[in-house]
Coordinates of C-alpha atoms and ligand atoms in Angstrom, one line a residue:
M1 CA -0.5 -0.2 0.0
N2 CA 1.7 3.6 -0.8
T3 CA 1.9 6.4 1.6
N4 CA -0.3 8.8 -0.7
N5 CA -3.1 5.5 -1.0
L6 CA -2.4 5.5 3.5
L7 CA -2.9 8.8 3.5
S8 CA -6.2 9.7 2.2
I9 CA -7.6 6.8 3.9
A10 CA -6.6 8.0 6.7
Q11 CA -8.0 11.0 6.3
A12 CA -11.6 9.8 6.4
F13 CA -11.1 9.2 9.9
A14 CA -12.5 11.9 12.3
F15 CA -8.8 12.2 14.4
D16 CA -8.4 15.2 16.4
A17 CA -5.5 16.9 14.3
P18 CA -3.6 16.2 10.6
V19 CA -2.1 13.3 9.9
L20 CA 1.9 13.2 10.5
D21 CA 3.1 9.8 9.2
I22 CA 1.8 6.4 8.9
A23 CA 4.1 3.2 9.8
P24 CA 3.0 -0.8 9.5
L25 CA 2.4 -2.3 12.9
G26 CA 3.0 -6.3 13.6
E27 CA 2.4 -9.3 11.7
G28 CA -0.7 -10.2 12.4
F29 CA -2.1 -13.1 10.3
I30 CA -5.3 -11.5 9.0
N31 CA -5.4 -7.7 8.5
D32 CA -2.9 -5.2 7.8
T33 CA -2.6 -2.8 10.8
Y34 CA -1.0 0.8 10.3
V35 CA 0.3 3.2 13.4
V36 CA -0.8 6.6 12.4
R37 CA 0.5 9.6 14.1
T38 CA -0.9 13.4 14.2
E39 CA -0.1 16.4 15.8
K40 CA -1.7 15.2 19.0
S41 CA -2.3 11.0 19.4
R42 CA -1.9 8.2 17.9
Y43 CA -3.6 5.8 16.4
I44 CA -4.4 1.9 15.0
L45 CA -5.6 1.9 11.3
Q46 CA -6.2 -1.6 10.0
R47 CA -7.5 -3.0 6.6
K48 CA -10.0 -5.8 7.5
N49 CA -8.9 -8.9 5.5
H50 CA -12.6 -9.1 3.7
N51 CA -12.0 -13.0 2.4
V52 CA -11.9 -13.9 6.4
F53 CA -14.6 -10.9 7.5
P54 CA -17.0 -11.1 4.8
D55 CA -19.6 -8.8 6.6
V56 CA -17.1 -6.1 8.2
P57 CA -20.7 -4.1 8.9
A58 CA -21.5 -6.8 11.5
M59 CA -18.0 -7.1 12.8
M60 CA -18.0 -3.2 13.0
S61 CA -21.6 -2.9 14.4
N62 CA -20.6 -6.3 17.3
I63 CA -17.4 -4.3 18.5
A64 CA -19.3 -1.1 18.9
R65 CA -22.1 -2.7 20.9
V66 CA -19.1 -4.7 23.2
T67 CA -16.9 -1.8 23.6
A68 CA -20.0 1.0 24.7
H69 CA -21.0 -2.2 27.4
L70 CA -17.6 -2.5 28.5
K71 CA -17.1 1.6 28.7
A72 CA -20.5 1.9 30.9
K73 CA -18.7 -0.5 33.4
V74 CA -14.9 0.8 33.4
V75 CA -17.0 4.2 34.0
A76 CA -19.1 2.9 36.5
A77 CA -15.7 1.3 38.3
G78 CA -14.1 4.5 38.2
G79 CA -11.6 3.6 35.5
D80 CA -10.4 4.9 32.9
P81 CA -12.7 4.0 29.3
E82 CA -10.3 5.2 26.6
R83 CA -7.6 3.1 28.3
E84 CA -8.8 0.1 29.6
V85 CA -11.4 -0.6 26.7
L86 CA -10.8 0.0 22.8
T87 CA -11.6 3.1 21.1
V88 CA -13.7 3.0 17.9
I89 CA -12.8 6.1 15.8
P90 CA -15.4 6.8 13.2
T91 CA -15.2 8.4 10.0
C92 CA -15.5 11.5 9.5
E93 CA -18.8 11.3 8.3
G94 CA -19.6 9.2 11.5
A95 CA -19.5 5.6 10.2
L96 CA -17.7 2.7 12.0
Y97 CA -15.6 1.9 8.9
H98 CA -14.7 3.2 5.7
C99 CA -14.6 1.8 2.5
E100 CA -12.2 1.8 -0.6
G101 CA -12.8 0.0 -4.1
E102 CA -13.0 -3.6 -2.3
N103 CA -11.4 -3.1 0.8
F104 CA -13.0 -2.4 4.6
W105 CA -11.1 0.1 6.9
A106 CA -11.4 0.6 11.0
A107 CA -9.7 2.8 13.5
S108 CA -8.8 2.8 17.0
L109 CA -7.2 4.9 20.2
Y110 CA -3.4 4.0 20.1
I111 CA -3.4 3.3 23.8
E112 CA -0.3 4.8 25.0
G113 CA 2.2 3.3 27.4
S114 CA 1.1 0.2 26.5
V115 CA 3.0 -3.0 26.1
T116 CA 2.7 -6.5 24.1
H117 CA 4.6 -9.8 25.4
D118 CA 5.3 -13.0 23.0
V119 CA 6.2 -15.4 25.4
A120 CA 4.6 -15.6 28.9
D121 CA 7.9 -15.8 30.5
T122 CA 6.9 -15.0 34.7
P123 CA 4.4 -16.6 36.6
R124 CA 2.8 -13.0 37.1
L125 CA 2.2 -12.3 33.4
A126 CA 0.4 -15.7 33.3
Y127 CA -1.6 -14.9 36.5
M128 CA -2.3 -11.4 35.0
G129 CA -3.5 -12.2 31.9
G130 CA -5.7 -15.0 33.4
R131 CA -6.9 -12.6 35.4
G132 CA -7.7 -10.1 32.4
I133 CA -9.8 -12.1 30.6
G134 CA -12.2 -13.4 33.3
R135 CA -12.7 -10.2 34.3
F136 CA -13.5 -9.0 30.5
Q137 CA -15.6 -11.7 30.5
A138 CA -17.1 -11.2 33.5
M139 CA -17.8 -7.6 32.5
L140 CA -20.1 -9.0 29.4
A141 CA -22.2 -11.7 31.5
D142 CA -24.7 -8.9 31.7
F143 CA -24.9 -8.5 27.8
D144 CA -27.5 -10.0 26.6
E145 CA -29.0 -9.4 23.3
P146 CA -27.6 -11.7 20.7
L147 CA -24.0 -10.9 18.6
K148 CA -23.7 -11.6 14.7
E149 CA -22.2 -14.3 14.0
V150 CA -19.2 -12.7 11.9
I151 CA -17.0 -15.9 10.9
K152 CA -19.5 -18.8 10.5
G153 CA -18.8 -22.1 13.1
F154 CA -15.7 -19.9 14.0
H155 CA -15.2 -22.5 16.9
N156 CA -17.4 -25.3 15.9
I157 CA -15.6 -27.9 15.1
R158 CA -18.8 -29.7 13.6
W159 CA -18.2 -26.8 11.0
R160 CA -14.5 -27.2 10.8
F161 CA -15.2 -31.0 9.8
E162 CA -17.1 -29.9 6.6
Q163 CA -14.5 -27.5 5.7
W164 CA -12.5 -30.2 6.0
D165 CA -13.6 -33.0 3.7
R166 CA -14.2 -30.7 1.4
S167 CA -10.8 -29.8 1.4
L168 CA -9.5 -33.0 0.8
A169 CA -12.0 -34.6 -1.4
E170 CA -11.3 -31.3 -3.5
D171 CA -7.0 -31.2 -2.9
C172 CA -6.7 -28.6 -4.8
A173 CA -3.4 -27.9 -4.4
G174 CA -2.2 -31.3 -4.7
R175 CA -0.8 -31.8 -1.5
K176 CA -3.0 -34.4 0.6
A177 CA -0.4 -37.2 -0.1
E178 CA 2.0 -35.6 1.4
V179 CA 0.5 -35.0 4.2
A180 CA -1.4 -38.2 5.4
T181 CA 0.3 -39.0 8.6
E182 CA -1.0 -35.5 9.5
I183 CA -4.5 -36.0 8.1
E184 CA -4.7 -39.5 10.6
W185 CA -4.2 -37.1 14.1
I186 CA -7.1 -35.1 12.9
E187 CA -9.0 -37.9 12.1
R188 CA -7.6 -40.0 15.3
R189 CA -9.6 -37.3 17.7
R190 CA -12.4 -36.3 15.5
A191 CA -15.2 -38.0 17.3
Q192 CA -13.8 -37.0 20.9
M193 CA -13.5 -32.8 19.5
L194 CA -17.2 -33.8 18.5
A195 CA -18.2 -35.0 21.2
F196 CA -16.9 -31.4 23.6
W197 CA -19.0 -29.3 20.8
E198 CA -22.3 -31.7 21.2
L199 CA -22.0 -29.9 24.8
V200 CA -22.2 -26.9 23.1
E201 CA -24.5 -27.6 20.5
R202 CA -27.7 -29.1 23.3
G203 CA -27.1 -26.2 26.0
I204 CA -25.0 -28.2 28.2
L205 CA -22.1 -26.1 28.3
P206 CA -24.0 -22.2 28.1
T207 CA -23.4 -19.5 25.0
R208 CA -21.8 -16.3 26.2
V209 CA -20.2 -13.2 24.8
T210 CA -16.6 -14.7 23.7
H211 CA -13.5 -12.9 22.5
N212 CA -12.3 -15.9 20.6
D213 CA -9.1 -14.8 19.8
T214 CA -6.9 -14.4 23.6
K215 CA -3.9 -15.2 22.3
L216 CA -1.5 -13.0 24.5
S217 CA -0.5 -10.5 21.5
N218 CA -3.9 -9.6 21.9
I219 CA -3.8 -8.7 25.0
L220 CA -2.3 -4.7 26.4
F221 CA -0.5 -4.7 29.5
D222 CA 0.8 -2.1 31.3
E223 CA 4.1 -1.8 32.9
R224 CA 3.2 -3.7 36.4
D225 CA 1.7 -6.7 34.3
E226 CA -1.7 -5.6 35.0
V227 CA -4.2 -6.2 31.9
L228 CA -4.9 -2.5 30.7
C229 CA -7.1 -3.4 27.4
V230 CA -7.7 -6.6 25.5
I231 CA -7.5 -5.8 21.8
D232 CA -8.2 -7.8 18.4
L233 CA -12.3 -7.5 19.0
D234 CA -12.9 -8.6 15.4
T235 CA -14.1 -11.7 16.0
V236 CA -16.0 -11.0 19.5
M237 CA -19.2 -13.6 19.1
S238 CA -21.6 -15.5 21.1
S239 CA -20.1 -19.3 22.4
T240 CA -18.8 -20.8 24.5
S241 CA -16.4 -18.8 26.9
L242 CA -14.2 -21.7 27.2
N243 CA -13.1 -21.0 23.8
D244 CA -11.1 -17.9 25.7
F245 CA -9.2 -20.4 28.4
G246 CA -8.5 -23.1 26.0
D247 CA -7.2 -20.4 23.3
A248 CA -4.7 -18.5 26.1
I249 CA -3.7 -22.1 27.3
R250 CA -2.6 -23.0 23.9
S251 CA -0.8 -19.6 23.7
Y252 CA 1.0 -18.9 26.9
A253 CA 1.6 -22.3 28.1
N254 CA 3.4 -23.4 24.8
T255 CA 7.5 -23.4 25.7
G256 CA 8.2 -23.0 21.9
A257 CA 6.4 -20.9 19.6
E258 CA 3.4 -21.3 17.4
D259 CA 5.2 -22.3 14.2
D260 CA 8.5 -23.6 16.2
R261 CA 10.5 -25.6 13.4
D262 CA 12.3 -27.2 16.5
L263 CA 10.0 -29.4 17.7
S264 CA 11.6 -30.6 20.2
R265 CA 11.1 -26.5 22.1
V266 CA 7.3 -27.2 22.1
G267 CA 5.3 -28.5 25.0
M268 CA 2.9 -27.1 27.4
N269 CA 4.7 -25.4 30.6
I270 CA 2.2 -26.7 33.4
E271 CA 3.1 -24.0 36.0
T272 CA 2.3 -21.6 33.5
F273 CA -1.2 -23.3 32.9
R274 CA -1.1 -23.5 36.5
H275 CA -0.9 -19.6 37.0
Y276 CA -3.5 -18.8 34.4
T277 CA -6.0 -20.8 35.1
E278 CA -5.2 -19.1 38.9
G279 CA -6.1 -15.7 37.6
Y280 CA -9.1 -16.9 35.3
L281 CA -10.7 -18.4 38.5
S282 CA -9.9 -15.7 41.3
E283 CA -12.4 -13.5 38.5
R284 CA -14.3 -16.2 36.9
G285 CA -14.8 -19.3 39.1
A286 CA -17.3 -18.0 41.3
T287 CA -19.8 -17.5 38.4
M288 CA -19.0 -20.6 36.3
T289 CA -21.5 -23.7 35.7
R290 CA -20.4 -27.1 36.7
S291 CA -19.9 -28.3 33.5
E292 CA -17.8 -25.3 32.1
R293 CA -15.8 -26.0 35.4
E294 CA -15.8 -29.9 34.4
W295 CA -14.3 -28.8 30.9
L296 CA -12.2 -25.8 31.6
A297 CA -9.3 -27.9 31.2
F298 CA -10.3 -29.8 28.1
S299 CA -10.9 -26.7 26.4
A300 CA -7.6 -26.1 25.7
L301 CA -6.9 -29.5 23.9
Y302 CA -9.7 -28.3 21.5
I303 CA -8.7 -24.9 20.6
T304 CA -4.8 -26.4 20.0
Y305 CA -7.0 -29.8 18.4
E306 CA -8.8 -27.0 16.6
Q307 CA -6.0 -24.8 15.6
T308 CA -3.7 -27.6 14.3
L309 CA -6.8 -28.4 12.2
R310 CA -7.2 -25.1 10.6
F311 CA -3.0 -24.7 9.9
L312 CA -3.0 -28.1 8.1
M313 CA -6.6 -27.8 5.9
D314 CA -4.7 -23.9 5.0
Y315 CA -1.7 -26.2 4.1
I316 CA -3.7 -28.8 1.8
D317 CA -5.7 -25.3 0.2
G318 CA -2.4 -23.8 -0.7
D319 CA -2.6 -21.2 1.9
T320 CA -5.5 -19.4 1.0
Y321 CA -5.8 -17.8 4.6
Y322 CA -3.5 -17.1 6.9
K323 CA -0.3 -15.3 6.0
T324 CA 2.9 -17.4 5.6
A325 CA 6.5 -16.5 5.3
Y326 CA 8.0 -19.7 3.4
A327 CA 6.3 -22.3 1.8
E328 CA 5.9 -24.7 4.2
H329 CA 5.1 -22.4 6.8
N330 CA 1.1 -23.7 8.1
L331 CA 2.7 -27.3 8.0
V332 CA 5.0 -26.4 10.2
R333 CA 2.6 -24.8 12.5
A334 CA 0.2 -27.6 12.1
R335 CA 3.0 -29.6 13.3
A336 CA 4.2 -27.2 16.5
Q337 CA 0.3 -27.2 17.3
H338 CA 0.1 -31.0 17.5
K339 CA 3.1 -31.6 19.6
L340 CA 2.0 -28.8 21.4
L341 CA -1.9 -30.9 21.7
E342 CA 0.5 -34.3 22.4
S343 CA 2.1 -32.8 25.1
M344 CA -1.5 -31.4 26.7
E345 CA -3.1 -34.5 25.9
A346 CA -0.5 -36.4 28.4
Q347 CA -0.4 -33.9 31.2
Y348 CA -4.2 -34.0 31.2
D349 CA -4.6 -35.3 34.8
Q350 CA -2.0 -32.7 36.1
M351 CA -4.3 -30.3 34.3
Q352 CA -7.7 -31.3 35.8
A353 CA -6.3 -31.9 39.4
I354 CA -5.1 -28.4 39.2
V355 CA -8.5 -26.9 38.1
R356 CA -10.1 -29.1 41.1
E357 CA -7.3 -27.4 43.2
L358 CA -8.0 -24.5 42.6
L359 CA -11.8 -24.1 42.3
Ligands
GN1_401 C1 -5.4 -15.4 13.5 O1 -5.8 -12.0 13.7 P1 -4.9 -12.9 14.6 O2 -3.6 -13.3 13.9 O3 -5.2 -12.2 16.0 C2 -7.1 -16.2 13.7 C3 -6.9 -16.7 15.0 C4 -5.8 -17.9 15.2 C5 -4.8 -17.4 15.4 C6 -3.2 -17.9 15.5 C7 -9.7 -14.3 12.5 O4 -5.1 -14.7 14.7 O5 -8.2 -17.9 15.2 O6 -6.1 -18.5 16.6 O7 -4.5 -16.1 14.2 N1 -7.3 -15.0 13.7 C8 -8.9 -15.1 12.8 O8 -2.3 -18.0 16.0 O9 -8.7 -16.4 12.1
MG402 MG1 -7.6 -11.8 15.5

């Protein structure tokens, strides 16, 4: 994207002063993100990936409603709503997004003084992260209007299997034969994972407002490791809140990288699991149902399995969903997630024991 185009897009938004400069930020897998600097403030400008998000207006409406609810809670508690909750910046015409050709753009306030982490390298950070997501969910417990389903069946493994079966049948990149071992990892656990999702379908696990993408890098911390603000609200929808616990464990407790080529580095650190769980339950423990408590530990396996499937499926599809840095990137990611899953399976009894002990 050239600077002149970016500048004209930025000028569509109701920023507080003329734009000075625009610089790319981070390496998200889905959207393109920039920091916009004006004479007075900084902002985040994002091009939303319409291949992933077919209905950006619905997505932005979910985000606007959820952030309004959160802001009211933060104000009531005497906090700072512009630092503790994402602030959507409308366009000069008052819309939540700007269209330019086939692209949708959205903007938010940059939260100054915030810190992000790639690794949960201290017990305190894991504990605080758990507490932050627990509080995020607690503040949304009384948000009872339905949210729009912006990505169909996002953490619904029954739907993922429909996509998976179609990908295998089409084998459009001709890669299926090469990943027979990896396909077997998915097939072997199919029934077990469907059985979990069935609990959601039957209402045994309740539906709540969920973030659905709670990896460590989607949380802003302050310099004392307190969670300042939960960001990347693109996938806020109604689902089981266990998704948010499971996805956080997948990211915080991994001793390696999500795309580690060296599988000997990948595994679940049970102490990080303990600290995150302790923080999470300190905010959510009291309001969880019996079945949510029972399935809490399993949700980490479920989400890690689903992520293995999604990376592998994207490899089989010829890399159409996630941004990749090299040819086998999605396959490397799938293998690393599978290694993490095996490590969780080996420690599942301990995970269960920790949850019971902390409740
Ligand atoms: C994507 O948007 P980002 O980079 O935070 C993905 C998540 C995956 C994650 C894996 C909309 O998250 O579901 O867990 O990559 N988001 C979407 O790191 O598919
Ligand atoms: Mg995201």
